[in-house]
Steps between C-alpha positions, in 0.01 A plus 500: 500500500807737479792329302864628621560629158214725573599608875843549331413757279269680722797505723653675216273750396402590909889532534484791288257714638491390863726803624353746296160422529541488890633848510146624362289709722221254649690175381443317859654160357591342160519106431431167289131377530216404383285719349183637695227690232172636695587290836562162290793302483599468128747261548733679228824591582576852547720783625302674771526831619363596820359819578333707765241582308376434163417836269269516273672496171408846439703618811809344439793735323700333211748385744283357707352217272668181501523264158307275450766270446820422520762251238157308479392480913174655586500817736211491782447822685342352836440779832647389825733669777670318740684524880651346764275295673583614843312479885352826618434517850137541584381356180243209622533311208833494453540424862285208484690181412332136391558209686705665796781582304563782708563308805858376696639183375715226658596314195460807215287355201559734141244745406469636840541864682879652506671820487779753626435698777431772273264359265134441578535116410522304143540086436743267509535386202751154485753368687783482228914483649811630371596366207862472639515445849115320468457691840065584554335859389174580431376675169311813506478839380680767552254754619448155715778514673683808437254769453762790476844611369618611887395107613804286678695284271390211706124644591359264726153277386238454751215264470234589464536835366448854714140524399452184650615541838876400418751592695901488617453182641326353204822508321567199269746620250703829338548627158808351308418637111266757345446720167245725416525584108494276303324257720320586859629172705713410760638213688565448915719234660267327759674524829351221715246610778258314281501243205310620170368228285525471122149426478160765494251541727275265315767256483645583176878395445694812315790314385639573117380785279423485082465782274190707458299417211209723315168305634665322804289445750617608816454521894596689820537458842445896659480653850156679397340296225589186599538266210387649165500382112537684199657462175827671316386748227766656428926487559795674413362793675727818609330725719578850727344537881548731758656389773448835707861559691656215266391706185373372179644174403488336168373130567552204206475153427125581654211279344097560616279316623127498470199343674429142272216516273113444688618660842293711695472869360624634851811233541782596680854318391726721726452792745745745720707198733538256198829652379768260483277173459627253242282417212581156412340331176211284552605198285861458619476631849827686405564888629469738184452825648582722798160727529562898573238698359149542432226720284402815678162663570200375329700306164434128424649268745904446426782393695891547391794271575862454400613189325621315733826375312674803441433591851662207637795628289530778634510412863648176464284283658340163359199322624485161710499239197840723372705372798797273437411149623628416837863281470374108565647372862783377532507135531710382825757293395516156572664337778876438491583105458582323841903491545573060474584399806902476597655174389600284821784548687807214362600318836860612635811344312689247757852624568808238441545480862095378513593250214791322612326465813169366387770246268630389823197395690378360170820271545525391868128505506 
């Protein structure tokens, strides 16, 4: 078990050495994780650099080799490159979602098929509102639902996504907020033709998020792979990826996640189409990640994602347990006391005239 005197002065030493590091030739990635020696999980703590490809020793020039440690925190030199984890047409398995997830929805469930016109398709990751207004959005990537610097300021979202057979008249919402560097995310204001609900296809509810923890267990809800499990191995990750007409961007707050201990050799956790699915901790059922990114080529099975808190931040938006309770009714007031009825009218006063005459026939009877 890490202490948070420990984290704390890893977060030190990484802070450090982070930017330089990074700016190496054939650095792909550099974070706080545990450290892996001959495919095993050691469990220790460690500054990890990532790398293309790991040299021999007796290749590497002076400047090249890393310490071994630094103000006391283990350095671990592990090989892995990663990329967006976008759609490419005519790619069978990436074309091929799980449980129809790729399909037309009335009522739109999370962890299905969206996308801009322009983009192949990605996920929808939450439904999440405005932390101002409280008005509706959906959470997904960037390269989601933006996909390039020329895109309109309000891009329109279809669902499902292109790839899928989407279309104008699949329209369901249009981009409010976005940012690309240092997070890949964005957020669209639903705009009515059809409700989107808060919970996954599975049934999952999405509603609060928690902070990311080293060994969290952790889930998914994705267009492609359907719902997957791994486990965070490592946080505080800053990253570069090419983002073609975009350019290179410089991603942070990134942590990884890997397949859980005892899964199949060949396990898939995310594919091309799962970009912008929510990974959401396993315990607490709270959001702690928005996924972007995932290994490329033949590596070991990864996936990337944003913390989700510093995202919300940034695009002002909060999730569905973060809205202000709704102001109690207003109890009707009770009705008004009945006026008392109006006193009875006195009888007329006699005149003198009717007096003296009444005293008359009173005498003379």
């Amino acid at each position: 078990m890490i202490t948070p005197e420990e984290m704390a002065k890893a977060q030190a030493a990484l802070a450090k050495v982070q930017v330089d590091w990074l700016a190496q030739e054939g650095v792909t990635a550099i974070d706080l994780g545990f450290e892996w020696s001959h495919g095993v999980m050691t469990g220790r703590l460690a500054i990890r650099v990532h790398v293309a490809r790991k040299k021999p020793l007796a290749e590497l020039s002076e400047d090249e080799i890393f310490p071994k440690e630094i103000d006391g925190i283990p350095v671990d030199v592990i090989e892995a490159t990663y990329g967006l984890q976008i759609m490419l047409e005519g790619d069978a398995q990436l074309e091929a979602a799980v449980d129809g997830r790729d399909q037309r929805f009335t009522e739109i469930p999370l962890g299905v098929s969206i996308g801009c016109p322009n983009v192949t398709a990605g996920t929808l990751g939450a439904k999440v509102y405005d932390a101002a207004t409280q008005e509706a959005y959906i959470l997904s990537n960037w390269h989601v639902l933006v996909g390039s610097p020329t895109a309109s300021p309000n891009e329109v979202i279809w669902q499902p996504g292109r790839l899928d057979g989407g279309k104008a008249s699949d329209k369901f919402a249009e981009v409010s907020r976005s940012i690309l560097g240092p997070f890949d995310a964005a957020v669209a204001r639903l705009t009515g033709e059809r409700p989107v609900l808060e919970t996954t296809l599975e049934g999952d509810h999405i509603a609060a998020a928690t902070v990311p923890q080293l060994g969290m267990m952790v889930w998914k809800s994705g267009r492609t792979t359907g719902r997957t499990a791994g486990f965070i191995d490592g946080v505080m990750m800053t990253t570069q990826l090419n983002y073609g007409a975009a350019g290179v961007r410089r991603l942070e707050q990134v942590f990884r996640i890997v397949p859980r201990p005892g899964s199949p050799p060949n396990v898939e956790i995310s594919l091309g189409g799962d970009s912008g699915s929510v990974w959401v901790d396993e315990v607490s059922g709270k959001a702690v990640g928005l996924h972007f990114a995932g290994e490329v080529g033949n590596d070991p099975e990864f996936a990337l994602a944003h913390d989700i808190n510093p995202v919300m931040v940034r695009l002002d938006f909060i999730f569905p347990a973060q809205l202000p309770a709704p102001e109690p009714p207003i109890e009707p007031e009770p009705p008004a006391e009945p006026e008392p009825p109006a006193s009875t009218t006195p009888p007329p006063t006699l005149s003198w005239w009717q007096r003296f005459t009444n005293w008359l026939r009173g005498l003379f009877g």
